[in-house]
Amino acid sequence: GSYFPTDGEGFMGGYELGVDEIQLPQFRNISDLDDENSLQRIAGGSWSVGDFPSTDGVKIPSVISGTDKVTTGGIYIKGNVNSIELNVDNTTGTEGPNSKITIKQGSYPTKTTHITLVKEPITLPPGSKLNGVAADGTVIPANTTLYLEEGTTDYKSYIGLTNGVMFVEGAIGSLYGENHRGKMSIVSTQSITISDNIYYYDRDKSKDLFEDDIQAIDDSLGLIAAKDVKIASSAPNNIEIDAIIMALNTSFFYNGWQNYMRDTLSLLGGLIQKQRGPVGTHNAGVKITGYSKQYIYDTRMANPASGYLPPYFPSTGKYEKMWWREVVD
């Protein structure tokens, strides 16, 4: 285990060896169709074992209610993914922009899917269809999940928002996002590669990470890989990742840690890994290759009852008492 520095002391500041070992959840908690509490089953929602997809693609588990489709799970992706971008749409209103996720998969041609989690009503653009029917100017109400394949104008709509779990039955080749909004856990049965910054929408990017008010952020993101969580060799010199990261087998590391000189790796969140992975090399406190670290523990995650944890993020089931209140009838 390790302890995150919270005071900007630099590469080794606050690092502590010899802390108590934490038992990581077993692989079956990630993907076991016989376990109703596995993240794969949670993402699959109402699907029975035979309903899980056998061909590559992006699916929204749902049931039919009258003429409508109603979400029952998360976002389910079969097969390796080229890239996932976490951003927002251009909607304005009292709730602000909606979360918009862009998923690219396959090659020749690459299939691009946009999923919008509608909390602020939006109006479909001219020439649009909705579930196969002409829908110019149709207003999509709040609490709707919209699905659009790039190159078409035919939106698919689902009543309700997904449950916050994106499950990828495969590897994620590139994950990034300037504006992750909401609460989500992204799960891969292989490895996750981070290629650029991942910022929370509520993170004030005009401020230094140590100066921003973490308690003012409503967003959260969990990254869970059955194998590794890697930073791409081509990642920017300075990179910030806002997320809780769990690498079950084996590590969180920078892919170019031996070969490239970078500036600072900033992490707002938490880091759970089977073995400590390298992000750079140092000699007597002087960086030789890779990144210097600036890690800040997201104190919002200390209380499981706070509502800030990413949805269904695996835990040990053990809790520490953070506060208490006596209720007198």
Tab-separated table of C-alpha atoms in Angstrom:
chain	number	residue	atom	x	y	z
A	1	GLY	CA	0.000	0.000	0.000
A	2	SER	CA	1.003	3.625	-0.196
A	3	TYR	CA	0.037	6.954	1.275
A	4	PHE	CA	-0.697	9.914	-0.985
A	5	PRO	CA	1.078	13.219	-0.365
A	6	THR	CA	-1.419	16.027	0.130
A	7	ASP	CA	0.895	18.954	0.619
A	8	GLY	CA	2.847	19.193	-2.635
A	9	GLU	CA	6.093	17.838	-1.226
A	10	GLY	CA	7.180	16.405	-4.587
A	11	PHE	CA	8.081	12.967	-5.871
A	12	MET	CA	8.605	11.121	-2.587
A	13	GLY	CA	6.767	13.537	-0.307
A	14	GLY	CA	4.410	11.725	2.020
A	15	TYR	CA	5.182	8.295	0.604
A	16	GLU	CA	5.009	5.616	3.268
A	17	LEU	CA	6.022	1.966	3.058
A	18	GLY	CA	4.846	-0.845	5.300
A	19	VAL	CA	1.213	0.155	5.644
A	20	ASP	CA	-1.377	-2.567	6.190
A	21	GLU	CA	-2.141	-4.724	3.162
A	22	ILE	CA	-5.566	-4.297	1.592
A	23	GLN	CA	-7.150	-7.351	-0.001
A	24	LEU	CA	-8.236	-6.497	-3.542
A	25	PRO	CA	-11.481	-7.923	-4.886
A	26	GLN	CA	-11.089	-11.077	-6.921
A	27	PHE	CA	-11.465	-11.135	-10.702
A	28	ARG	CA	-14.914	-12.705	-10.311
A	29	ASN	CA	-16.189	-9.421	-8.872
A	30	ILE	CA	-15.404	-7.846	-12.234
A	31	SER	CA	-16.762	-10.407	-14.671
A	32	ASP	CA	-18.668	-13.458	-13.520
A	33	LEU	CA	-22.111	-13.995	-15.026
A	34	ASP	CA	-22.957	-16.337	-12.164
A	35	ASP	CA	-22.386	-13.562	-9.631
A	36	GLU	CA	-25.249	-11.060	-9.541
A	37	ASN	CA	-22.940	-8.582	-7.819
A	38	SER	CA	-20.195	-8.693	-10.447
A	39	LEU	CA	-19.727	-5.475	-12.364
A	40	GLN	CA	-20.490	-7.300	-15.592
A	41	ARG	CA	-23.895	-8.395	-14.323
A	42	ILE	CA	-24.595	-4.943	-12.859
A	43	ALA	CA	-23.820	-3.330	-16.235
A	44	GLY	CA	-26.004	-5.920	-17.957
A	45	GLY	CA	-29.039	-4.975	-15.886
A	46	SER	CA	-32.052	-7.057	-16.894
A	47	TRP	CA	-30.122	-9.298	-19.269
A	48	SER	CA	-30.071	-12.994	-18.551
A	49	VAL	CA	-26.868	-14.945	-19.259
A	50	GLY	CA	-27.952	-15.680	-22.841
A	51	ASP	CA	-28.649	-11.999	-23.579
A	52	PHE	CA	-25.047	-10.775	-23.259
A	53	PRO	CA	-23.736	-9.808	-26.711
A	54	SER	CA	-21.617	-12.199	-28.749
A	55	THR	CA	-20.508	-9.609	-31.345
A	56	ASP	CA	-18.591	-6.361	-30.894
A	57	GLY	CA	-20.542	-3.188	-30.295
A	58	VAL	CA	-21.971	-0.694	-27.814
A	59	LYS	CA	-25.205	-1.728	-26.105
A	60	ILE	CA	-27.673	-0.155	-23.658
A	61	PRO	CA	-29.422	-2.910	-21.648
A	62	SER	CA	-33.149	-2.197	-21.576
A	63	VAL	CA	-36.669	-3.602	-21.465
A	64	ILE	CA	-39.678	-2.670	-23.574
A	65	SER	CA	-42.495	-0.838	-21.799
A	66	GLY	CA	-45.321	-0.128	-24.236
A	67	THR	CA	-43.625	1.610	-27.145
A	68	ASP	CA	-40.649	2.779	-25.087
A	69	LYS	CA	-37.293	1.301	-24.158
A	70	VAL	CA	-36.365	1.678	-20.488
A	71	THR	CA	-32.758	1.410	-19.274
A	72	THR	CA	-32.065	-1.396	-16.818
A	73	GLY	CA	-28.271	-1.330	-16.550
A	74	GLY	CA	-25.189	0.537	-17.661
A	75	ILE	CA	-23.296	0.938	-20.918
A	76	TYR	CA	-22.041	-2.424	-22.173
A	77	ILE	CA	-19.267	-2.676	-24.773
A	78	LYS	CA	-18.278	-5.990	-26.312
A	79	GLY	CA	-14.761	-6.109	-27.769
A	80	ASN	CA	-11.663	-3.950	-27.622
A	81	VAL	CA	-12.221	-0.194	-27.751
A	82	ASN	CA	-10.042	2.223	-29.742
A	83	SER	CA	-10.921	5.243	-27.623
A	84	ILE	CA	-13.368	6.675	-25.111
A	85	GLU	CA	-13.750	10.435	-24.725
A	86	LEU	CA	-15.492	11.893	-21.668
A	87	ASN	CA	-16.958	15.313	-22.360
A	88	VAL	CA	-20.157	17.382	-22.329
A	89	ASP	CA	-22.536	18.640	-25.015
A	90	ASN	CA	-23.286	22.295	-25.780
A	91	THR	CA	-26.576	22.395	-23.890
A	92	THR	CA	-27.210	25.435	-21.726
A	93	GLY	CA	-29.788	25.675	-18.982
A	94	THR	CA	-30.248	25.525	-15.255
A	95	GLU	CA	-28.596	22.095	-15.061
A	96	GLY	CA	-25.731	22.992	-17.393
A	97	PRO	CA	-24.422	20.754	-20.185
A	98	ASN	CA	-25.134	17.025	-20.365
A	99	SER	CA	-22.546	14.302	-20.121
A	100	LYS	CA	-21.553	13.105	-23.611
A	101	ILE	CA	-19.443	9.996	-24.128
A	102	THR	CA	-17.843	9.224	-27.498
A	103	ILE	CA	-16.757	5.640	-28.145
A	104	LYS	CA	-14.694	4.517	-31.144
A	105	GLN	CA	-14.351	0.855	-31.978
A	106	GLY	CA	-12.962	-1.260	-34.819
A	107	SER	CA	-11.252	-0.250	-38.048
A	108	TYR	CA	-11.983	0.087	-41.754
A	109	PRO	CA	-14.420	1.588	-41.010
A	110	THR	CA	-14.178	2.736	-37.417
A	111	LYS	CA	-17.568	2.851	-35.732
A	112	THR	CA	-18.173	5.929	-33.571
A	113	THR	CA	-20.993	5.983	-31.030
A	114	HIS	CA	-22.167	9.005	-29.033
A	115	ILE	CA	-24.078	8.473	-25.789
A	116	THR	CA	-25.645	11.511	-24.133
A	117	LEU	CA	-26.993	11.295	-20.593
A	118	VAL	CA	-29.739	13.911	-20.710
A	119	LYS	CA	-30.332	15.770	-17.457
A	120	GLU	CA	-31.057	19.106	-19.144
A	121	PRO	CA	-33.667	18.807	-21.964
A	122	ILE	CA	-32.248	19.146	-25.474
A	123	THR	CA	-33.756	19.773	-28.894
A	124	LEU	CA	-32.800	17.458	-31.766
A	125	PRO	CA	-31.202	19.201	-34.765
A	126	PRO	CA	-32.919	19.569	-38.163
A	127	GLY	CA	-33.058	16.382	-40.203
A	128	SER	CA	-33.013	14.152	-37.131
A	129	LYS	CA	-34.913	10.967	-36.619
A	130	LEU	CA	-35.875	9.469	-33.288
A	131	ASN	CA	-36.193	5.699	-33.150
A	132	GLY	CA	-36.629	5.689	-36.927
A	133	VAL	CA	-39.254	8.453	-37.100
A	134	ALA	CA	-38.669	12.029	-38.361
A	135	ALA	CA	-38.123	14.215	-35.315
A	136	ASP	CA	-37.130	17.749	-36.358
A	137	GLY	CA	-37.153	19.969	-33.293
A	138	THR	CA	-38.232	17.215	-30.906
A	139	VAL	CA	-37.415	18.049	-27.290
A	140	ILE	CA	-35.752	15.213	-25.409
A	141	PRO	CA	-36.779	15.369	-21.745
A	142	ALA	CA	-34.516	15.006	-18.742
A	143	ASN	CA	-33.678	11.498	-17.512
A	144	THR	CA	-33.227	10.129	-21.025
A	145	THR	CA	-30.291	8.222	-22.487
A	146	LEU	CA	-29.603	9.076	-26.149
A	147	TYR	CA	-27.616	6.819	-28.469
A	148	LEU	CA	-26.364	7.949	-31.881
A	149	GLU	CA	-24.067	6.237	-34.353
A	150	GLU	CA	-21.916	8.806	-36.146
A	151	GLY	CA	-22.769	9.075	-39.834
A	152	THR	CA	-26.483	8.666	-39.188
A	153	THR	CA	-29.172	11.066	-37.957
A	154	ASP	CA	-31.296	8.418	-36.251
A	155	TYR	CA	-31.182	8.734	-32.467
A	156	LYS	CA	-32.221	5.889	-30.205
A	157	SER	CA	-33.766	6.968	-26.933
A	158	TYR	CA	-34.119	5.134	-23.647
A	159	ILE	CA	-36.227	6.260	-20.713
A	160	GLY	CA	-33.999	6.682	-17.692
A	161	LEU	CA	-30.279	7.168	-17.253
A	162	THR	CA	-27.788	4.313	-17.181
A	163	ASN	CA	-26.701	3.080	-13.755
A	164	GLY	CA	-23.222	4.592	-13.952
A	165	VAL	CA	-21.241	1.467	-14.918
A	166	MET	CA	-19.528	1.267	-18.307
A	167	PHE	CA	-18.316	-2.288	-18.783
A	168	VAL	CA	-15.846	-3.081	-21.559
A	169	GLU	CA	-15.402	-6.740	-22.364
A	170	GLY	CA	-11.943	-6.081	-23.777
A	171	ALA	CA	-9.160	-3.488	-23.596
A	172	ILE	CA	-9.476	0.307	-23.731
A	173	GLY	CA	-6.776	1.627	-26.052
A	174	SER	CA	-7.231	5.338	-25.279
A	175	LEU	CA	-9.167	7.066	-22.502
A	176	TYR	CA	-9.273	10.841	-22.067
A	177	GLY	CA	-11.654	13.697	-21.407
A	178	GLU	CA	-11.589	17.429	-20.745
A	179	ASN	CA	-14.944	17.376	-18.953
A	180	HIS	CA	-16.109	14.220	-17.212
A	181	ARG	CA	-19.466	15.075	-15.704
A	182	GLY	CA	-21.412	12.986	-13.223
A	183	LYS	CA	-20.473	9.752	-11.491
A	184	MET	CA	-19.228	6.739	-13.423
A	185	SER	CA	-17.167	3.576	-13.089
A	186	ILE	CA	-15.362	2.384	-16.223
A	187	VAL	CA	-14.408	-1.273	-16.127
A	188	SER	CA	-12.167	-3.273	-18.474
A	189	THR	CA	-11.548	-7.021	-18.473
A	190	GLN	CA	-8.106	-6.248	-19.930
A	191	SER	CA	-6.075	-3.029	-19.505
A	192	ILE	CA	-6.945	0.672	-19.680
A	193	THR	CA	-4.585	3.118	-21.407
A	194	ILE	CA	-4.903	6.813	-20.538
A	195	SER	CA	-3.739	8.959	-23.444
A	196	ASP	CA	-4.477	12.507	-22.262
A	197	ASN	CA	-5.912	14.554	-19.403
A	198	ILE	CA	-9.030	13.405	-17.585
A	199	TYR	CA	-10.629	16.367	-15.828
A	200	TYR	CA	-13.776	16.573	-13.756
A	201	TYR	CA	-16.252	19.071	-15.191
A	202	ASP	CA	-16.405	20.831	-11.810
A	203	ARG	CA	-12.622	20.988	-11.487
A	204	ASP	CA	-11.535	24.626	-11.804
A	205	LYS	CA	-8.706	24.190	-14.301
A	206	SER	CA	-7.649	27.817	-13.860
A	207	LYS	CA	-6.358	26.862	-10.400
A	208	ASP	CA	-3.464	24.715	-9.348
A	209	LEU	CA	-4.597	21.294	-8.195
A	210	PHE	CA	-3.594	22.069	-4.610
A	211	GLU	CA	-5.612	25.299	-4.665
A	212	ASP	CA	-8.903	23.925	-5.987
A	213	ASP	CA	-11.731	23.155	-3.554
A	214	ILE	CA	-12.243	19.405	-3.819
A	215	GLN	CA	-15.412	19.593	-1.759
A	216	ALA	CA	-17.004	21.783	-4.449
A	217	ILE	CA	-16.656	19.024	-7.058
A	218	ASP	CA	-19.717	16.819	-7.627
A	219	ASP	CA	-18.179	14.500	-10.226
A	220	SER	CA	-16.388	11.212	-9.599
A	221	LEU	CA	-14.789	8.556	-11.783
A	222	GLY	CA	-13.582	5.057	-11.059
A	223	LEU	CA	-11.223	3.192	-13.407
A	224	ILE	CA	-11.070	-0.558	-12.793
A	225	ALA	CA	-8.888	-2.843	-14.894
A	226	ALA	CA	-8.523	-6.587	-14.508
A	227	LYS	CA	-4.940	-6.078	-15.705
A	228	ASP	CA	-3.101	-2.707	-15.784
A	229	VAL	CA	-3.950	0.975	-15.987
A	230	LYS	CA	-1.292	2.580	-18.190
A	231	ILE	CA	-0.371	6.098	-19.268
A	232	ALA	CA	0.439	6.087	-22.984
A	233	SER	CA	4.027	6.787	-24.045
A	234	SER	CA	2.695	9.672	-26.149
A	235	ALA	CA	0.826	11.335	-23.269
A	236	PRO	CA	1.457	15.085	-22.765
A	237	ASN	CA	4.379	16.401	-20.734
A	238	ASN	CA	1.994	17.503	-18.012
A	239	ILE	CA	-1.019	15.303	-17.420
A	240	GLU	CA	-3.788	15.351	-14.815
A	241	ILE	CA	-6.019	12.388	-14.039
A	242	ASP	CA	-9.081	12.934	-11.869
A	243	ALA	CA	-10.152	9.425	-10.850
A	244	ILE	CA	-9.876	6.566	-8.405
A	245	ILE	CA	-7.758	3.925	-10.117
A	246	MET	CA	-7.795	0.196	-9.394
A	247	ALA	CA	-5.390	-2.138	-11.227
A	248	LEU	CA	-6.101	-5.695	-10.141
A	249	ASN	CA	-3.250	-7.386	-11.999
A	250	THR	CA	-0.929	-5.581	-11.766
A	251	SER	CA	-0.086	-1.858	-11.759
A	252	PHE	CA	-0.641	1.780	-12.627
A	253	PHE	CA	2.393	2.976	-14.622
A	254	TYR	CA	3.703	5.197	-17.418
A	255	ASN	CA	4.450	3.185	-20.557
A	256	GLY	CA	7.486	5.333	-21.412
A	257	TRP	CA	8.927	5.568	-17.916
A	258	GLN	CA	12.410	4.446	-19.026
A	259	ASN	CA	12.634	6.267	-22.339
A	260	TYR	CA	11.038	9.718	-22.193
A	261	MET	CA	11.461	12.818	-20.070
A	262	ARG	CA	8.158	14.300	-18.904
A	263	ASP	CA	7.146	16.990	-16.426
A	264	THR	CA	4.377	16.327	-13.885
A	265	LEU	CA	1.790	13.602	-13.413
A	266	SER	CA	-1.049	14.937	-11.248
A	267	LEU	CA	-3.597	12.558	-9.770
A	268	LEU	CA	-6.719	13.701	-7.941
A	269	GLY	CA	-8.333	10.607	-6.497
A	270	GLY	CA	-6.900	7.358	-5.221
A	271	LEU	CA	-4.620	4.575	-6.374
A	272	ILE	CA	-5.172	0.891	-5.661
A	273	GLN	CA	-2.791	-1.564	-7.292
A	274	LYS	CA	-1.455	-5.054	-6.712
A	275	GLN	CA	2.125	-3.902	-7.202
A	276	ARG	CA	3.579	-0.410	-7.347
A	277	GLY	CA	4.226	0.543	-10.978
A	278	PRO	CA	6.895	2.976	-12.264
A	279	VAL	CA	6.145	6.396	-13.767
A	280	GLY	CA	9.764	7.534	-13.948
A	281	THR	CA	13.299	7.054	-12.652
A	282	HIS	CA	15.065	9.176	-10.064
A	283	ASN	CA	18.536	9.316	-8.606
A	284	ALA	CA	19.079	11.014	-5.244
A	285	GLY	CA	15.806	12.860	-5.699
A	286	VAL	CA	16.679	14.069	-9.207
A	287	LYS	CA	14.401	12.932	-12.016
A	288	ILE	CA	16.124	11.123	-14.858
A	289	THR	CA	13.195	9.906	-16.953
A	290	GLY	CA	9.410	9.921	-16.859
A	291	TYR	CA	7.141	12.014	-14.646
A	292	SER	CA	7.406	13.658	-11.275
A	293	LYS	CA	4.381	12.904	-9.100
A	294	GLN	CA	1.777	15.244	-7.667
A	295	TYR	CA	-0.791	12.994	-6.012
A	296	ILE	CA	-3.712	14.301	-3.972
A	297	TYR	CA	-6.064	11.964	-2.159
A	298	ASP	CA	-9.695	12.822	-2.876
A	299	THR	CA	-10.957	13.178	0.667
A	300	ARG	CA	-14.572	12.998	-0.557
A	301	MET	CA	-14.042	9.250	-0.967
A	302	ALA	CA	-13.165	8.670	2.695
A	303	ASN	CA	-16.814	8.327	3.691
A	304	PRO	CA	-18.660	5.623	1.696
A	305	ALA	CA	-21.974	7.128	2.805
A	306	SER	CA	-21.165	10.513	1.278
A	307	GLY	CA	-22.570	9.637	-2.149
A	308	TYR	CA	-19.354	10.622	-3.937
A	309	LEU	CA	-17.936	7.159	-4.599
A	310	PRO	CA	-18.140	6.059	-8.250
A	311	PRO	CA	-21.124	3.745	-8.776
A	312	TYR	CA	-20.558	0.160	-7.604
A	313	PHE	CA	-16.830	0.757	-7.095
A	314	PRO	CA	-15.393	-2.402	-5.451
A	315	SER	CA	-14.555	-2.107	-1.789
A	316	THR	CA	-13.286	-4.368	0.967
A	317	GLY	CA	-16.578	-4.109	2.822
A	318	LYS	CA	-14.731	-2.638	5.776
A	319	TYR	CA	-15.477	0.876	6.990
A	320	GLU	CA	-13.968	3.285	9.454
A	321	LYS	CA	-16.197	5.484	11.579
A	322	MET	CA	-15.859	9.008	10.143
A	323	TRP	CA	-18.592	10.687	12.143
A	324	TRP	CA	-21.664	9.773	14.132
A	325	ARG	CA	-24.934	11.331	15.208
A	326	GLU	CA	-27.234	10.290	17.988
A	327	VAL	CA	-30.908	10.284	17.059
A	328	VAL	CA	-33.420	10.610	19.860
A	329	ASP	CA	-37.021	9.688	19.099
